[in-house]
mmCIF file of C-alpha atoms in Angstrom:
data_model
loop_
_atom_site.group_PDB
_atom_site.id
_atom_site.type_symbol
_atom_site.label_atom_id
_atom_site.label_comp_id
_atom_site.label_asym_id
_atom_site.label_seq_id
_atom_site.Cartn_x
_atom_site.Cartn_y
_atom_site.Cartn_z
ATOM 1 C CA UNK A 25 -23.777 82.400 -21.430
ATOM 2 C CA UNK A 26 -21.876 79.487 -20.743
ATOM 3 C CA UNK A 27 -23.147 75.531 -20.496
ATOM 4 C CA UNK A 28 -21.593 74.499 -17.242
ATOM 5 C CA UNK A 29 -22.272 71.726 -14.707
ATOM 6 C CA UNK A 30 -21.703 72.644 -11.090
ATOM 7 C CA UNK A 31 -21.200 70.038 -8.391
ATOM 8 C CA UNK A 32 -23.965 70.050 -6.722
ATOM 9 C CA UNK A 33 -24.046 67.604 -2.812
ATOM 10 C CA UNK A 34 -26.752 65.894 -4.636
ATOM 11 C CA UNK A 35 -24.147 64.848 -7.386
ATOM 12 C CA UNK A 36 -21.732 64.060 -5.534
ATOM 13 C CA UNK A 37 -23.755 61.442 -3.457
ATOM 14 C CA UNK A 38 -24.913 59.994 -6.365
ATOM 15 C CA UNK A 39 -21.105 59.730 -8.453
ATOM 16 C CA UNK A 40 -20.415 57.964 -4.821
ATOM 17 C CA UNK A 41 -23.476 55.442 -4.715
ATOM 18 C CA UNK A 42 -22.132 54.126 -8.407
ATOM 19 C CA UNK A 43 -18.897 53.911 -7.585
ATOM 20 C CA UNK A 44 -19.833 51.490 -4.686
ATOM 21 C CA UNK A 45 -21.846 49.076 -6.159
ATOM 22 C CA UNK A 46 -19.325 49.032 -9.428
ATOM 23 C CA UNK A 47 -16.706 48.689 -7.288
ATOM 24 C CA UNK A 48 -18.212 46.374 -5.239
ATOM 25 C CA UNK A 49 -17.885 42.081 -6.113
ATOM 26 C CA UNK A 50 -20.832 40.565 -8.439
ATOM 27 C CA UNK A 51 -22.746 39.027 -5.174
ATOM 28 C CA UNK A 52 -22.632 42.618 -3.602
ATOM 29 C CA UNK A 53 -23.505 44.921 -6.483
ATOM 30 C CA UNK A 54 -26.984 46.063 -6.094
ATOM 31 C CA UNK A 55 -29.696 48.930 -7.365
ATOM 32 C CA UNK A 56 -29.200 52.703 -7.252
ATOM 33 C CA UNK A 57 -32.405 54.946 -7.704
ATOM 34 C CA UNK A 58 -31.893 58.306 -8.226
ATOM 35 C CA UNK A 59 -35.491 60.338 -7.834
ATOM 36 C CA UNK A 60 -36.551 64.363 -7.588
ATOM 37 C CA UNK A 61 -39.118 66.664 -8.968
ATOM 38 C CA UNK A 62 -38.186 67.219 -12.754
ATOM 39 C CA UNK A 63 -35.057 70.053 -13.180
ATOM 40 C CA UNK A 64 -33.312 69.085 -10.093
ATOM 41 C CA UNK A 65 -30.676 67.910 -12.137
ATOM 42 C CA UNK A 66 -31.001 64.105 -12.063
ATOM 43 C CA UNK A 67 -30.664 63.204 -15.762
ATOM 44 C CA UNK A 68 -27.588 65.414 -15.561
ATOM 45 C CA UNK A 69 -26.127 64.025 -12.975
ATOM 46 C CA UNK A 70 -26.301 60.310 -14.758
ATOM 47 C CA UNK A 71 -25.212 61.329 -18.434
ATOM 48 C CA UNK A 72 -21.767 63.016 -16.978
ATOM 49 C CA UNK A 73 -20.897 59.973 -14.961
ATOM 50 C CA UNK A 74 -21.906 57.876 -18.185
ATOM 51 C CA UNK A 75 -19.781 60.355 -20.339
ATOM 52 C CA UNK A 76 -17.050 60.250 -18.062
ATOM 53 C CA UNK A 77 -17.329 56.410 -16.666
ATOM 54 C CA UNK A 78 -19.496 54.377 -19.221
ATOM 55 C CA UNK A 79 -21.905 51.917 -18.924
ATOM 56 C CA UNK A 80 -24.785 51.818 -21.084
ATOM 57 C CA UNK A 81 -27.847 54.398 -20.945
ATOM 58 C CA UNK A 82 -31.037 54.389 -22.404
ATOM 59 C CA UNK A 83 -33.874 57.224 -21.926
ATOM 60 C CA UNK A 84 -37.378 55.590 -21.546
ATOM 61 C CA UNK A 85 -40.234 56.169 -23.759
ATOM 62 C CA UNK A 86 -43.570 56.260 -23.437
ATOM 63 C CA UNK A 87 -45.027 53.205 -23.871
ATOM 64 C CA UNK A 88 -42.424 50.970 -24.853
ATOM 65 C CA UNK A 89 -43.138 47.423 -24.565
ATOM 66 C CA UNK A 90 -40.924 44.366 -23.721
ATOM 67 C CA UNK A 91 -38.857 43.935 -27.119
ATOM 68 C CA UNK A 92 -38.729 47.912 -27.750
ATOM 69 C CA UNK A 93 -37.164 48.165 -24.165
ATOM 70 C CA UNK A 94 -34.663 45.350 -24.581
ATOM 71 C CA UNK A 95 -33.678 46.503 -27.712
ATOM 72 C CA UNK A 96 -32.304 49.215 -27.572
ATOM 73 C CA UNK A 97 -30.944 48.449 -23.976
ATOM 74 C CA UNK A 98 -29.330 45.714 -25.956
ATOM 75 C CA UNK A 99 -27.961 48.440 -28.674
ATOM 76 C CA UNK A 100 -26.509 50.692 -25.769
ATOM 77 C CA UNK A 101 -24.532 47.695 -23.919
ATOM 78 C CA UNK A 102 -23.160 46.883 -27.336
ATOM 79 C CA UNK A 103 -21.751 49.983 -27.527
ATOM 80 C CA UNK A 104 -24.140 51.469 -30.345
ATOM 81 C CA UNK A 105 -22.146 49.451 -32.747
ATOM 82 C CA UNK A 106 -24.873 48.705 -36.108
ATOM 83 C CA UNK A 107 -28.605 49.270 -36.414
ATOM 84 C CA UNK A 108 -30.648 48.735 -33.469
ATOM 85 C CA UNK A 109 -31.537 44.900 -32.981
ATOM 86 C CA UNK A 110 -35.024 43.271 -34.076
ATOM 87 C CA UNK A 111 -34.629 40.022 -31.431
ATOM 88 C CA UNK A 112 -37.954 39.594 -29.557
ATOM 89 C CA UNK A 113 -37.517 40.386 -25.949
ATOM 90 C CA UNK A 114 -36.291 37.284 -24.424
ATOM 91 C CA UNK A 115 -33.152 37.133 -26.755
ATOM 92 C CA UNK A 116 -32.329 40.744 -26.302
ATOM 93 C CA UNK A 117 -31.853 39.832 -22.511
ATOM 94 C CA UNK A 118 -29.624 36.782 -23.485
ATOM 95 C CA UNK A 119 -27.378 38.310 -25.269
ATOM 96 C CA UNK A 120 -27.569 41.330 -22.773
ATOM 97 C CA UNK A 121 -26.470 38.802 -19.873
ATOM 98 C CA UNK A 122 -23.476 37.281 -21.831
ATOM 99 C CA UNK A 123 -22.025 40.642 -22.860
ATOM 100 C CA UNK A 124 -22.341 42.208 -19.184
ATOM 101 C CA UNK A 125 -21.239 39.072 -18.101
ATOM 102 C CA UNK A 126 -17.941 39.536 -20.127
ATOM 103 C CA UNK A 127 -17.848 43.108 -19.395
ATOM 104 C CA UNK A 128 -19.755 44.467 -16.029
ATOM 105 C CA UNK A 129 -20.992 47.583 -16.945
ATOM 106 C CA UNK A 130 -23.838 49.963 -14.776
ATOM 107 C CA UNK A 131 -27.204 50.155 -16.851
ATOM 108 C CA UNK A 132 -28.035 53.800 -16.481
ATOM 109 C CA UNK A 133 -32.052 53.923 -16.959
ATOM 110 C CA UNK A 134 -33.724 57.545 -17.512
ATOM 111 C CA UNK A 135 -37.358 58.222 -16.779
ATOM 112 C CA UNK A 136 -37.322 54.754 -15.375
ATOM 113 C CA UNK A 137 -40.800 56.015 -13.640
ATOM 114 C CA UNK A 138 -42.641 55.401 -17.510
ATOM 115 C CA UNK A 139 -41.749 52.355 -17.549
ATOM 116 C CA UNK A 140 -43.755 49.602 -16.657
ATOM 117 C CA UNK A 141 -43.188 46.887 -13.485
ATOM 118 C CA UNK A 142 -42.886 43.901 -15.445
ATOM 119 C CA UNK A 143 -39.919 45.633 -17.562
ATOM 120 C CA UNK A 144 -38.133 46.153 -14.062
ATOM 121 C CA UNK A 145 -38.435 42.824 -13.696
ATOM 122 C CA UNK A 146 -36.336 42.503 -16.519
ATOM 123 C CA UNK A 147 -33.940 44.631 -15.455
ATOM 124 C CA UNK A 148 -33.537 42.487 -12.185
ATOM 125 C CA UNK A 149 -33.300 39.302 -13.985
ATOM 126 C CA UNK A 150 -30.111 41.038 -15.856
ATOM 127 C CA UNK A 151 -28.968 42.209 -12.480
ATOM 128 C CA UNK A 152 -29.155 38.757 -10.860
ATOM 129 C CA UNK A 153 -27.712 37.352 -13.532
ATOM 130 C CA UNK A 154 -24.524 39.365 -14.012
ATOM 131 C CA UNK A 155 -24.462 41.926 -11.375
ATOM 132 C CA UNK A 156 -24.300 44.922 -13.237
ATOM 133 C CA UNK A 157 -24.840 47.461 -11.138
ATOM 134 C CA UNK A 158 -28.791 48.921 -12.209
ATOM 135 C CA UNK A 159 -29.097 52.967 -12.130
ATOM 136 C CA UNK A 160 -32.815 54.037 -12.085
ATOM 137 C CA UNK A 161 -33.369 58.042 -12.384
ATOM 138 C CA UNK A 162 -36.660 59.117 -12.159
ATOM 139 C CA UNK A 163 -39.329 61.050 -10.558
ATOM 140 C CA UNK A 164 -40.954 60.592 -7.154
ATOM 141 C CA UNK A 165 -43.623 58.336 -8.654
ATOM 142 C CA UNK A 166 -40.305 56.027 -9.171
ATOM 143 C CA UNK A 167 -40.526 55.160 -5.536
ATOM 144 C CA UNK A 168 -44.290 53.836 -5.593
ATOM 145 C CA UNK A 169 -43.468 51.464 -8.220
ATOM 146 C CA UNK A 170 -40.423 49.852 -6.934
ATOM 147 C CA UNK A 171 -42.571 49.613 -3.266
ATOM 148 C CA UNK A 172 -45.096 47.484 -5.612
ATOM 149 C CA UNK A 173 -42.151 44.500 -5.346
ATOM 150 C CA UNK A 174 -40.277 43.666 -2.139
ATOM 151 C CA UNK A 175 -37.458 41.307 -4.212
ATOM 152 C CA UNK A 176 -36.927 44.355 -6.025
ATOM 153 C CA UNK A 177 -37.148 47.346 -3.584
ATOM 154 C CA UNK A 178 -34.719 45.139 -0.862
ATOM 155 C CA UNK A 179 -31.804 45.528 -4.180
ATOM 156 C CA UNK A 180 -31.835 48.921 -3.889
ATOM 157 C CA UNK A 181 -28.743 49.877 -2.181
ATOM 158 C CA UNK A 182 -29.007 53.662 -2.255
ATOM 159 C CA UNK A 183 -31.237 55.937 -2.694
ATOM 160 C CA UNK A 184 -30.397 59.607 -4.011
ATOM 161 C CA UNK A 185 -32.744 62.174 -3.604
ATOM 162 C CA UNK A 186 -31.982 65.515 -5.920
ATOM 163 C CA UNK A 187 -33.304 68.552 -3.764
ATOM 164 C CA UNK A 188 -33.941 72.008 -5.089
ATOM 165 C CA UNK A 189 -31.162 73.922 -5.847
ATOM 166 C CA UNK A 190 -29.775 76.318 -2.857
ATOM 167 C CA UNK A 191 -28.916 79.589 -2.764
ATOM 168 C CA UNK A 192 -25.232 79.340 -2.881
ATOM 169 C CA UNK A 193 -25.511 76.743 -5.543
ATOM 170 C CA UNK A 194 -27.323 79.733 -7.371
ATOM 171 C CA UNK A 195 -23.846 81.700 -6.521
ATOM 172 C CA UNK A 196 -21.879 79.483 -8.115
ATOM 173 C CA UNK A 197 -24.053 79.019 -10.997
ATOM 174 C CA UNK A 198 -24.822 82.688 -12.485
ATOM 175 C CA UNK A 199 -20.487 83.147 -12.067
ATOM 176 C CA UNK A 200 -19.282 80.164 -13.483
ATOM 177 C CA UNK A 201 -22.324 80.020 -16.623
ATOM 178 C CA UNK A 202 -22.421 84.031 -16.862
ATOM 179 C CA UNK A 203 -19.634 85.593 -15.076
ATOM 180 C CA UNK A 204 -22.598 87.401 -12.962
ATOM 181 C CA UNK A 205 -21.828 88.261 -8.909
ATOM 182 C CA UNK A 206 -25.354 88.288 -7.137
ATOM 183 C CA UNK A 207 -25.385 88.633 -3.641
ATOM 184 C CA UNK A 208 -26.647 85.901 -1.270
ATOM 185 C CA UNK A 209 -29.813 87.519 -0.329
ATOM 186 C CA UNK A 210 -30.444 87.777 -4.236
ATOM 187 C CA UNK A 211 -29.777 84.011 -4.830
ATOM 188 C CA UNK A 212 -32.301 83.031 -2.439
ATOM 189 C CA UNK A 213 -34.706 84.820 -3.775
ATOM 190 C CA UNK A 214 -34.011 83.382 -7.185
ATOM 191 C CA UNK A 215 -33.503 79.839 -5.388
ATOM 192 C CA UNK A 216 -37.330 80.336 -3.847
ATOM 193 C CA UNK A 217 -38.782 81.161 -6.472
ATOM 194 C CA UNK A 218 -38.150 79.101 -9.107
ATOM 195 C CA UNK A 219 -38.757 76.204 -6.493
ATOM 196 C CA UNK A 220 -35.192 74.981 -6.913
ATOM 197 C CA UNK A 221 -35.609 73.974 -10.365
ATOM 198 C CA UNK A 222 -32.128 74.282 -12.824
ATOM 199 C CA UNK A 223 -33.801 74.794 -15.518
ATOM 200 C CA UNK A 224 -36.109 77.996 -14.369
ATOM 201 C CA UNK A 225 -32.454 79.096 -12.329
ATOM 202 C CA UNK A 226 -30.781 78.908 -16.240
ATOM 203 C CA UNK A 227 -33.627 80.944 -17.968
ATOM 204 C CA UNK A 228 -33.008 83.899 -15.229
ATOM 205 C CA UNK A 229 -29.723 83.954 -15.637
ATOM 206 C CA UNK A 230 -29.931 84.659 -19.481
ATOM 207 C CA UNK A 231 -32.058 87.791 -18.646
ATOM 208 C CA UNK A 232 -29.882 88.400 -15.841
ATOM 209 C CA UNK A 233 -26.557 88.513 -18.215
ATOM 210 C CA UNK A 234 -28.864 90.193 -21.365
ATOM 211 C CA UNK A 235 -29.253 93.195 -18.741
ATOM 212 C CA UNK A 236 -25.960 93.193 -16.859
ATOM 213 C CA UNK A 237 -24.685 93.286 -20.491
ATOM 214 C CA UNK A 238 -26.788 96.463 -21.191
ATOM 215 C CA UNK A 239 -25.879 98.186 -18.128
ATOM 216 C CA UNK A 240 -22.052 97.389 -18.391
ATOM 217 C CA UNK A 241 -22.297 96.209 -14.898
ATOM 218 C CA UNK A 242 -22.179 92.107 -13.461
ATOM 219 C CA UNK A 243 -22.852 92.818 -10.170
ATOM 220 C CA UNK A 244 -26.897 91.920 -9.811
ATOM 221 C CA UNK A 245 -28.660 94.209 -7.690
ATOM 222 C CA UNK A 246 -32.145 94.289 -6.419
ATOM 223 C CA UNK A 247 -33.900 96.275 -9.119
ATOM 224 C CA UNK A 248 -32.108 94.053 -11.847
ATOM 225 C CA UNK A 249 -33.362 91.451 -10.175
ATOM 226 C CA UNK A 250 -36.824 92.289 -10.201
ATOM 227 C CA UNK A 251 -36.870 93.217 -13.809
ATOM 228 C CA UNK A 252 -35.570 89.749 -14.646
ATOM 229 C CA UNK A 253 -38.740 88.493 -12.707
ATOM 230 C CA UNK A 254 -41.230 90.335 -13.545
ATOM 231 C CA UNK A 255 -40.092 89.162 -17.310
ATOM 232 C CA UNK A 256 -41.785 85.957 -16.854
ATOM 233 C CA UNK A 257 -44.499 84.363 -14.632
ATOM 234 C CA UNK A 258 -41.901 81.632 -13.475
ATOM 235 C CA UNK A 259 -44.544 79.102 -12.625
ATOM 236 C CA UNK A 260 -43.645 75.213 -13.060
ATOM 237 C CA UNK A 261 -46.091 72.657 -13.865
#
């Protein structure tokens, strides 16, 4: 089986809302929030416009506090060039504003829901500051804590919501990943029930290509189907 992206409309919004607010002058750039149940292909959607585009991403952890944040948001915008840097927090942002300020990048921000208000704040004061455009991908809970500040929540220019995966996204998944044809009543049913989530959709598919390799035969039918599910008890959490 084959890793492939597909273009998904949910993709495709969001590869637009960056482009605009990059594109757009320094007074006009603004805050994009991404948001969507986990493995509806957010994260996914940010790294291959940051692969293809650049900027600077970082992936939250839990827990990070002020200077831990900064610094290695500070070690992405410089490009990952040396070890990461041991300035306390308010220096990391200085020298974060003068090297966006030479160089306007977007700030790509993963699991942005983890992190705390305050280090939004932050990332507003760099936004103000240079207008680098600010990407926050999280979950639903994302929304909540932006709500929490009006100067923040009125900066967000767009807001892309990643829905569950459809049925003839499922198509055009199981051909291009496993060379598998599975007809559209099929891909609904594999679109239902793994509640639109990529991730579930991928694991099918390798039992899906294990057996269509056994039987010889790419063309999914019913009972295939239905061995594939009954593999597994499919449930998210």
């Amino acid at each position: 089986m084959r890793e492939v992206i597909i273009e998904t409309e949910a993709m495709s919004r969001f590869d637009t809302a960056v482009d605009t607010v990059l594109d757009a002058d320094k007074a006009f750039s603004a805050f994009v929030l991404a948001y969507g149940q986990a493995g509806r292909g957010k994260s996914v959607a940010a790294d291959r416009y940051y692969i293809q585009r650049g900027g600077a991403y970082v992936r939250v952890w839990q827990g990070w506090s002020q200077s831990a944040f900064l610094q290695r948001l500070l070690f992405e915008v410089r490009g990952r060039n040396g070890d990461v840097p041991t300035h306390n927090g308010n220096r990391c942002k200085e020298i974060i504003v003068d090297l966006l300020n030479k160089k306007r990048v977007p700030l790509f921000v993963d699991e942005a829901d983890r992190l705390k208000i305050d280090r939004i704040e932050d990332l507003r004061d760099i936004h103000e500051m240079t207008g680098a455009p600010i990407v926050l991908i999280g979950e639903e809970g994302l929304l909540g804590l932006l709500s929490e500040r009006r100067r923040i929540w009125s900066r967000v220019a767009y807001e892309v919501e990643f829905g569950p995966i459809s049925a003839s996204e499922v198509a055009i998944y199981a051909m291009q990943s496993a060379a598998l044809d599975i007809p559209p009543e099929l891909c609904a049913t594999i679109a239902k029930k793994s509640e639109g989530d990529f991730r579930l959709v991928r694991n099918m598919m390798l039992l899906l290509e294990k057996a269509a390799k056994a039987a010889e035969n790419f063309t999914v039918d019913r009972k295939m189907l239905d061995l594939a599910l009954s593999a597994h008890s499919w449930r998210r959490k």
